Each structure stands twice: as structure tokens, then as C-alpha cells.
mmCIF file of C-alpha atoms and ligand atoms in Angstrom:
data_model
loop_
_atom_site.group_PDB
_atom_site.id
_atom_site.type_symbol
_atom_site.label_atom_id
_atom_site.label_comp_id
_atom_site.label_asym_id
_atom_site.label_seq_id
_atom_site.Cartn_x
_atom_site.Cartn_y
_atom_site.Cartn_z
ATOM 1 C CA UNK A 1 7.506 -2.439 -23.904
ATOM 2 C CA UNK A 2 8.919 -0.626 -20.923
ATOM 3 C CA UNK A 3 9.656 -3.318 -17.865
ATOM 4 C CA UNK A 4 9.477 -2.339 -14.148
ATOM 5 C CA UNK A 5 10.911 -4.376 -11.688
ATOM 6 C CA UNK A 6 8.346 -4.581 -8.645
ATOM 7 C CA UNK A 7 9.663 -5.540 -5.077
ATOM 8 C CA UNK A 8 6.756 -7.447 -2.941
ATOM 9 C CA UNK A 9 5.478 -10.889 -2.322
ATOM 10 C CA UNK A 10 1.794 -9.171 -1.611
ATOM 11 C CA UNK A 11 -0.462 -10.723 -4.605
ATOM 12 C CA UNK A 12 -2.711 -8.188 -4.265
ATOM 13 C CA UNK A 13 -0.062 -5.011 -4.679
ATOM 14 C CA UNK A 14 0.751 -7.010 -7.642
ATOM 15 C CA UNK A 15 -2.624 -7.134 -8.793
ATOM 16 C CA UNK A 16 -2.578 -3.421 -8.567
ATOM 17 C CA UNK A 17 0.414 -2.687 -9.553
ATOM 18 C CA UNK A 18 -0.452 -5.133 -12.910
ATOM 19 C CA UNK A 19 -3.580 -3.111 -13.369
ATOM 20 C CA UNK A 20 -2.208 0.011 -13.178
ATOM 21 C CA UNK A 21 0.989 -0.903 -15.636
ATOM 22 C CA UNK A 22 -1.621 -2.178 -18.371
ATOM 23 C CA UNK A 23 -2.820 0.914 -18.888
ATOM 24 C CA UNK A 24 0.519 2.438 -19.472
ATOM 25 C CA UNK A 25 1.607 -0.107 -21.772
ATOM 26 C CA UNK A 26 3.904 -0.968 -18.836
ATOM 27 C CA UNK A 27 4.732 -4.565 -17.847
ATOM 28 C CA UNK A 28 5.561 -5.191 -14.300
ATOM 29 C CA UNK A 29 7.512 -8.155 -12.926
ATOM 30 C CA UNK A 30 8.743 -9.499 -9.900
ATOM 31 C CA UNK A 31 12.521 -9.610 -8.841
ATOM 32 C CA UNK A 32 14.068 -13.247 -9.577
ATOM 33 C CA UNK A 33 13.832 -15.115 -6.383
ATOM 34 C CA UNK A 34 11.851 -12.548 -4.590
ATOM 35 C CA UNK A 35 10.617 -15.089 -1.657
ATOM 36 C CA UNK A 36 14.332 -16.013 -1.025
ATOM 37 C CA UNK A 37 15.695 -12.953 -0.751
ATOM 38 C CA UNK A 38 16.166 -11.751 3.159
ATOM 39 C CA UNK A 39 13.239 -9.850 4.523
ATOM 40 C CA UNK A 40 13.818 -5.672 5.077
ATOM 41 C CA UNK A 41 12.757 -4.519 8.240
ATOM 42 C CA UNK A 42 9.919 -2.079 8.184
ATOM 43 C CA UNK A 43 10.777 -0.352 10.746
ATOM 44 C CA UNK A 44 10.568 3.396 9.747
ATOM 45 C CA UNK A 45 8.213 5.833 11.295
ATOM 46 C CA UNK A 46 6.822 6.912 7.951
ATOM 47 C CA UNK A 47 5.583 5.585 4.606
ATOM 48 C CA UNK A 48 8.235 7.261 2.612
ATOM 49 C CA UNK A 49 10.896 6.074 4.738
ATOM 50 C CA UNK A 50 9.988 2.178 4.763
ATOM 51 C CA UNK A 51 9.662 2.423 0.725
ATOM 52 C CA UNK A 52 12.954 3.891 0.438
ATOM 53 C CA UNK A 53 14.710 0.860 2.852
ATOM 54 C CA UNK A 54 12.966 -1.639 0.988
ATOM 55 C CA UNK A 55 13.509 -0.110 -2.742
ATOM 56 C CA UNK A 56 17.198 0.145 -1.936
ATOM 57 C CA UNK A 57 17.841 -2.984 -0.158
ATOM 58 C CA UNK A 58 15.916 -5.016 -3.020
ATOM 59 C CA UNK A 59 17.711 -3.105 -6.059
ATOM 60 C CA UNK A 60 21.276 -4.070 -4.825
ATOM 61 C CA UNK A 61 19.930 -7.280 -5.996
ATOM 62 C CA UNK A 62 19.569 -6.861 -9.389
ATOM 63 C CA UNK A 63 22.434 -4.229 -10.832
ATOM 64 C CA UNK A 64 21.695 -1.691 -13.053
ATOM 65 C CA UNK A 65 17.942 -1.889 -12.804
ATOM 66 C CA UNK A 66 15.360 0.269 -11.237
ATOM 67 C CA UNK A 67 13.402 -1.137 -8.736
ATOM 68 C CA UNK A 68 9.680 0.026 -7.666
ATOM 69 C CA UNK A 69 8.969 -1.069 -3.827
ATOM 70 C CA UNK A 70 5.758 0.080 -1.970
ATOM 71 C CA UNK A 71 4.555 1.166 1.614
ATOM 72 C CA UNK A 72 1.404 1.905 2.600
ATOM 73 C CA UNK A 73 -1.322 1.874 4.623
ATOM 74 C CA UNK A 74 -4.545 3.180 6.128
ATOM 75 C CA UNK A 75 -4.820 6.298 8.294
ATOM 76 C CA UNK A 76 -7.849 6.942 10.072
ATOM 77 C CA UNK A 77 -8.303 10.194 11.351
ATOM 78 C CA UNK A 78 -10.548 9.322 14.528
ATOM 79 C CA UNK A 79 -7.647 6.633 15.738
ATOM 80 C CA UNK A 80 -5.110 9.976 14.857
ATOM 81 C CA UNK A 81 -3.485 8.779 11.883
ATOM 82 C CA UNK A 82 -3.683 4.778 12.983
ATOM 83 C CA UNK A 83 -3.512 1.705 11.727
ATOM 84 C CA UNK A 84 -0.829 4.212 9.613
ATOM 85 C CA UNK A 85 2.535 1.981 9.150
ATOM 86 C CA UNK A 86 1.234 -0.559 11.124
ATOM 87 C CA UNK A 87 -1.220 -1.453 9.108
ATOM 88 C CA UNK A 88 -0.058 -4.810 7.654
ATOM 89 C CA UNK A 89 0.172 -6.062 11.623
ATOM 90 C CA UNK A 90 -2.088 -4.137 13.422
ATOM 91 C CA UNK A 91 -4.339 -7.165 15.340
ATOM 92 C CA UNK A 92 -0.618 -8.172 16.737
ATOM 93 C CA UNK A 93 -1.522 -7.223 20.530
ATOM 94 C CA UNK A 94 -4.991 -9.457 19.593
ATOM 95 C CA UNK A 95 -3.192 -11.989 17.695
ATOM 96 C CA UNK A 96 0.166 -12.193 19.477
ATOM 97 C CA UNK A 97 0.047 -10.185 22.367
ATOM 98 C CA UNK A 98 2.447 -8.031 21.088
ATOM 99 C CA UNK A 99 2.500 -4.125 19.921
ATOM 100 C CA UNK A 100 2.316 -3.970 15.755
ATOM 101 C CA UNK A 101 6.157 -2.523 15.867
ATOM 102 C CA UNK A 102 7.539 -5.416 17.795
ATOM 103 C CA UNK A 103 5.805 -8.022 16.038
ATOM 104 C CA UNK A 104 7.515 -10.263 13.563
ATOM 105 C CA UNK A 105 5.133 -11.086 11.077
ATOM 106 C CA UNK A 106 1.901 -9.490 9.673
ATOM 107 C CA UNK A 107 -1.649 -10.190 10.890
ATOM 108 C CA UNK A 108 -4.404 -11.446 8.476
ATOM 109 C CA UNK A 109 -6.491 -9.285 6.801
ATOM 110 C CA UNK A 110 -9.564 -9.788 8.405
ATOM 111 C CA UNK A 111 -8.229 -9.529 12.304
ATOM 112 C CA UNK A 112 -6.868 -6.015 11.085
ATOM 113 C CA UNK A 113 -10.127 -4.889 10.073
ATOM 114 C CA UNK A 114 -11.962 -6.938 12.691
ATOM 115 C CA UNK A 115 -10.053 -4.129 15.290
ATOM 116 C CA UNK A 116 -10.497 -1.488 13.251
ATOM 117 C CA UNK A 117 -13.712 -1.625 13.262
ATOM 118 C CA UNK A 118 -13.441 -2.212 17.155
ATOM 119 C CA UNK A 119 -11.891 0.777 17.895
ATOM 120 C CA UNK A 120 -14.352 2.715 16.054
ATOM 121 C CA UNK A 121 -17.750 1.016 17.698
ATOM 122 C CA UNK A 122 -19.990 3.814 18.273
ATOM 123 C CA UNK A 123 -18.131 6.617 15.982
ATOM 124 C CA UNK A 124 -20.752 8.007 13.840
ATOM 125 C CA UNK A 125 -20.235 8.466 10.182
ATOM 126 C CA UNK A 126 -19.415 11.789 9.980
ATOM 127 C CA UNK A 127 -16.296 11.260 11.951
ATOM 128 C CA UNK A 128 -14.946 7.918 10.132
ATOM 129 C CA UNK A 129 -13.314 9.481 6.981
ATOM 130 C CA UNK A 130 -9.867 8.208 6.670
ATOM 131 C CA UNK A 131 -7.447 7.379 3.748
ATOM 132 C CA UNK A 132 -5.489 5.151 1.564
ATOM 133 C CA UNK A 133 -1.669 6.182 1.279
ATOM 134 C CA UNK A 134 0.799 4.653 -0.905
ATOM 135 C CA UNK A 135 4.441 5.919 -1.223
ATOM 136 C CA UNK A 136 6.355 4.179 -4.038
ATOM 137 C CA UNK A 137 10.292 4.316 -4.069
ATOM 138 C CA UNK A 138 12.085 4.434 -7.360
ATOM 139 C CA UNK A 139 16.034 2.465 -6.512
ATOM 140 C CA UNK A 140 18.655 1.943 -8.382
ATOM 141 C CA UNK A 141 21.794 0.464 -7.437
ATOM 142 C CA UNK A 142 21.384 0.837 -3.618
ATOM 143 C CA UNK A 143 20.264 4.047 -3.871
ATOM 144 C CA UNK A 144 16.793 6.024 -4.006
ATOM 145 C CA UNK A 145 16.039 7.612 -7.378
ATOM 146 C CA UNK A 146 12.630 9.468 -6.471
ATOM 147 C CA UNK A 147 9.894 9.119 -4.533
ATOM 148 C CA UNK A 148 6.003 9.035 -5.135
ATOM 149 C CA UNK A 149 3.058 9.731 -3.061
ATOM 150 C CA UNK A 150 -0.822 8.681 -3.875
ATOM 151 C CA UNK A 151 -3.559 9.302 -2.007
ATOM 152 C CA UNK A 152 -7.535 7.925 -2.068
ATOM 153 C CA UNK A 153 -9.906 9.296 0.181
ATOM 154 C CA UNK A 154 -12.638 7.910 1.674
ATOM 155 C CA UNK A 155 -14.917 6.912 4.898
ATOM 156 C CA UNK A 156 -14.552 3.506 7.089
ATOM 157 C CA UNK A 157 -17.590 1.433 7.351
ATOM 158 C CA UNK A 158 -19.269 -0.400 10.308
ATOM 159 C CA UNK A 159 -19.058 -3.707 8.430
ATOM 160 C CA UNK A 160 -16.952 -5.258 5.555
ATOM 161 C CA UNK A 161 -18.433 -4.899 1.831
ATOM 162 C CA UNK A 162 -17.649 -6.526 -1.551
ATOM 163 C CA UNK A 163 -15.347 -9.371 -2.196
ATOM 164 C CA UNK A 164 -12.526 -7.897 -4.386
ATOM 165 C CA UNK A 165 -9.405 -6.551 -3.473
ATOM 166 C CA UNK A 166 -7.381 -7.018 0.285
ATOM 167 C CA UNK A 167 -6.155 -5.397 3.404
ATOM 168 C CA UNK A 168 -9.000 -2.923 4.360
ATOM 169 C CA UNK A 169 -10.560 -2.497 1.337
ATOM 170 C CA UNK A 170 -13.907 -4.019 2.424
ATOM 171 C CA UNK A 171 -13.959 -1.239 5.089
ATOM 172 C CA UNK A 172 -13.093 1.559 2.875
ATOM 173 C CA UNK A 173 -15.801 3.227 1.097
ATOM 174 C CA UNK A 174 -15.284 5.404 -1.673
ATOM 175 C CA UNK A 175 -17.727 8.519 -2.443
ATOM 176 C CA UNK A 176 -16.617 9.840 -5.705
ATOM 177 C CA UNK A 177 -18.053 6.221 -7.103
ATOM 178 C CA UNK A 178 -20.373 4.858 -4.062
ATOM 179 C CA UNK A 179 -18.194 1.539 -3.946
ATOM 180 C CA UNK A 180 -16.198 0.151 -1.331
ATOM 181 C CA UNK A 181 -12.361 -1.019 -2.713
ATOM 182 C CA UNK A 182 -13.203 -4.366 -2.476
ATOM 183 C CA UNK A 183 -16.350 -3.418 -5.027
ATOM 184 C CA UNK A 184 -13.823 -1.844 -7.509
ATOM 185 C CA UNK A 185 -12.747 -3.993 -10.886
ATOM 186 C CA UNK A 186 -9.017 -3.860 -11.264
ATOM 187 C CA UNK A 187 -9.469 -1.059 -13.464
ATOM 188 C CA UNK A 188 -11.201 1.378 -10.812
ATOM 189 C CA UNK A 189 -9.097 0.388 -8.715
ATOM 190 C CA UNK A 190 -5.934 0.996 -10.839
ATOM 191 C CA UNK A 191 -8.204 4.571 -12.116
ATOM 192 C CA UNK A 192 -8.784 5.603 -8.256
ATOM 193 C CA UNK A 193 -6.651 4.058 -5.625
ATOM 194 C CA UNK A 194 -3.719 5.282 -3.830
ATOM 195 C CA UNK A 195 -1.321 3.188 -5.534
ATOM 196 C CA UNK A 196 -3.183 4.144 -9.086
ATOM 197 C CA UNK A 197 -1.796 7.645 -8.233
ATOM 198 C CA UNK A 198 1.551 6.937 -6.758
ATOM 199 C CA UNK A 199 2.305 4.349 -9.625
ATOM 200 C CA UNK A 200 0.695 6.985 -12.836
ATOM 201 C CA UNK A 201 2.987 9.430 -11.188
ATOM 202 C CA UNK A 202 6.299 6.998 -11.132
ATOM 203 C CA UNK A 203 5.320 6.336 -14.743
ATOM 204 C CA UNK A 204 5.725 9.861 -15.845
ATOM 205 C CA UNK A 205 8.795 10.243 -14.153
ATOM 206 C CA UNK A 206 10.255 7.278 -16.287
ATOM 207 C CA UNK A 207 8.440 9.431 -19.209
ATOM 208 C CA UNK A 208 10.125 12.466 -18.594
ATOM 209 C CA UNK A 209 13.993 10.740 -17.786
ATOM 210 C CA UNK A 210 13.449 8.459 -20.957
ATOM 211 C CA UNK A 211 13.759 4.808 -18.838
HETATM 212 P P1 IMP B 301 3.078 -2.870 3.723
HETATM 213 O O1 IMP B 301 3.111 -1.717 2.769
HETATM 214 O O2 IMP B 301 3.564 -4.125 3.103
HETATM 215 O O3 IMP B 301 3.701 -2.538 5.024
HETATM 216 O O4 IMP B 301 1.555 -3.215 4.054
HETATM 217 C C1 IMP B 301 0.547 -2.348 3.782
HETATM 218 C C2 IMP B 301 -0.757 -2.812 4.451
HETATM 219 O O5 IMP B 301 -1.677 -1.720 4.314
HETATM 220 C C3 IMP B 301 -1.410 -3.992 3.743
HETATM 221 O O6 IMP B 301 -1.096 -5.217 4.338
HETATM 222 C C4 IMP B 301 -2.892 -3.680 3.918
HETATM 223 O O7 IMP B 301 -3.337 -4.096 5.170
HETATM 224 C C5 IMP B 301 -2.931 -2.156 3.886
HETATM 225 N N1 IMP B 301 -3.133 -1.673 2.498
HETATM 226 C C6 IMP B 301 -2.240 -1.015 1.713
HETATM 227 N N2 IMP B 301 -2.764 -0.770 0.506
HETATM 228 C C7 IMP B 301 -3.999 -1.306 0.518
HETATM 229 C C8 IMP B 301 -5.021 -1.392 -0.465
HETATM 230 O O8 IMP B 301 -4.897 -0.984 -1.630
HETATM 231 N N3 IMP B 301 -6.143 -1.994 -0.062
HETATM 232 C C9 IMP B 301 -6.334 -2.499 1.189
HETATM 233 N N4 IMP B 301 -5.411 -2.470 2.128
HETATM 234 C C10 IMP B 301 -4.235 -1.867 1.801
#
């Protein structure tokens, strides 16, 4: 069985990622000492380039092998793009008092959504559609192989729904299947989510090189 070599600490991207490998006949597993391993700055303007700085930084750990990492994030198109790549710290200025690029650490889940949903009070429905992004870096040896972009579409709510999943899914409402992300099994989530997409799309890339 093919083995991919996964660079995050965040249980729930692993959950994903997990999901998403099963069906592939993919196992996924974690970089030895992970946690110990100094911290990459994620301090890129874009998706693409944070994946790429963590994917290389993390596979000069482990020679040889490919390593996956992920960025992503929600955009909402009625705060122009935010929380975007801030959105693993983006209650710092209610948290910390500080903006989400200078802070240090990430907020919790639920004081991200809990502003969110702030700055959206009063925006009616038709203008909260917004989406999931995930950009997955394929590195090898310090240096990027490929990149991969997945994208799930969907509409913020006025208050938090279901009880799987993290991050915003409990605010993000999916059409196509009337659930929130945080409604999803792991197998919707691996079948329609951002990182589904980016991941099925790494997968055939391995496919088509013959890792
Ligand atoms: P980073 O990629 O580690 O910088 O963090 C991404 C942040 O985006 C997470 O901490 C979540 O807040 C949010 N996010 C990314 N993907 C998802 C998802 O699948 N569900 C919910 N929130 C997500």
C-alpha cells in the first residue's frame, strides 16, 4: 500500500486527510517527531505559498520522501476574501489584542467563528456565500514537487450547526447536500470538501509519476 507522509499536528486535517487516503487505498502518516520539530512560519500572503514553506521545510526532515503539507482556509466574499490565510488566528485582535499576522499562536475554533459571524450581523443570505480552499504541497528533499488546489463552495450561516468536523465547519453550509461540514460523515467530507479535492488530485499525480 502506497504511504504518504502528512506534515500537521491539526487532528482534524488528519482526520481528513485519513478519510480521504482510505478511499484510495492510501495510508497516511505523520512525520516521526512531528510536535518536536521547529514550527514554520506562516507567513505568506497566499495559500499556495504557506503550503510550499511548510512542505519544504518539513521534507528536509525525512530524506528521500515526499511530504504532503496543507494550507487553507475560509474566504468569505462579503469580508473580501477574509478570514483567507488568517483563518487559523483570526479572533487574535479579540483574543490577544493583536492583528491575525502578528500573532503567535492560533485562536480556538469557536472565537474564530464567534467573529465571523460578528462581522457578518445583519448580511442577508444571499450575500454570505463563501468558500473552503485547500492548497496541498507535494516536497521532496527541500524542494516543491507540485502543487494542488481544492475548492468547496458554500454559504456562511447565522449560527453554528452539527457537531462533526472543526475550524468553521459549523458555519459552512453546503447546498449540493443541505448539510453543514460539521453534519458531514468522514466520508462526505473526504467525497466533497476542499481538501477531498486537493488530496484526490495529489493522488493522481502520484498515479501518473508511479510513487
Ligand atoms: P492552517 O492551514 O493550519 O493555517 O489553518 C487553516 C485554518 O482554516 C484552520 O485552523 C481552520 O480554522 C480553517 N479550515 C481549514 N480547513 C478547514 C475545514 O476543512 N473545516 C473547517 N475549517 C477549516
Amino acid at each position: 500500500m502506497r504511504r504518504i507522509l502528512i506534515a500537521t499536528s491539526n487532528p482534524g486535517k488528519l482526520r481528513d486527510f485519513a478519510g480521504a487516503a482510505a478511499a484510495h487505498g492510501t495510508e497516511i502518516a505523520g512525520i516521526p517527531g512531528f510536535a518536536s520539530l521547529p514550527p514554520v512560519a506562516e507567513d505568506g500572503l497566499t495559500f499556495e505559498e504557506n503550503a510550499r514553506k511548510k512542505a519544504e521545510a518539513y521534507s528536509r526532515y525525512v530524506a528521500g520522501e515526499i511530504v504532503v503539507a496543507d494550507d487553507s482556509g475560509l474566504e468569505v466574499d462579503a469580508l473580501k476574501g477574509a478570514p483567507g490565510v488568517h483563518s487559523a488566528r483570526y479572533a487574535a485582535p479579540d483574543l490577544h489584542d493583536k492583528e491575525p499576522h502578528e500573532a503567535d499562536q492560533n485562536t480556538a475554533d469557536e472565537a474564530n467563528n464567534a467573529r465571523v459571524l460578528r462581522e457578518l450581523t445583519d448580511v442577508p443570505v444571499e450575500k454570505r456565500t463563501g468558500r473552503f480552499v485547500c492548497v496541498l504541497a507535494a516536497a521532496r528533499d527541500g524542494k516543491t514537487l507540485a502543487t494542488f488546489r481544492g475548492v468547496a463552495e458554500g454559504i456562511i450561516l447565522d449560527a453554528p450547526r452539527g457537531a462533526n468536523g472543526f475550524g468553521y465547519d459549523p458555519l459552512f453550509y453546503f447546498p449540493l447536500i443541505d448539510k453543514t461540514f460539521a453534519e458531514l460523515t468522514a466520508e462526505e467530507k473526504a467525497r466533497y470538501s476542499h481538501r477531498g479535492a486537493a488530496f484526490r488530485q495529489f493522488l493522481e499525480w502520484c498515479d501518473r509519476r508511479g510513487h
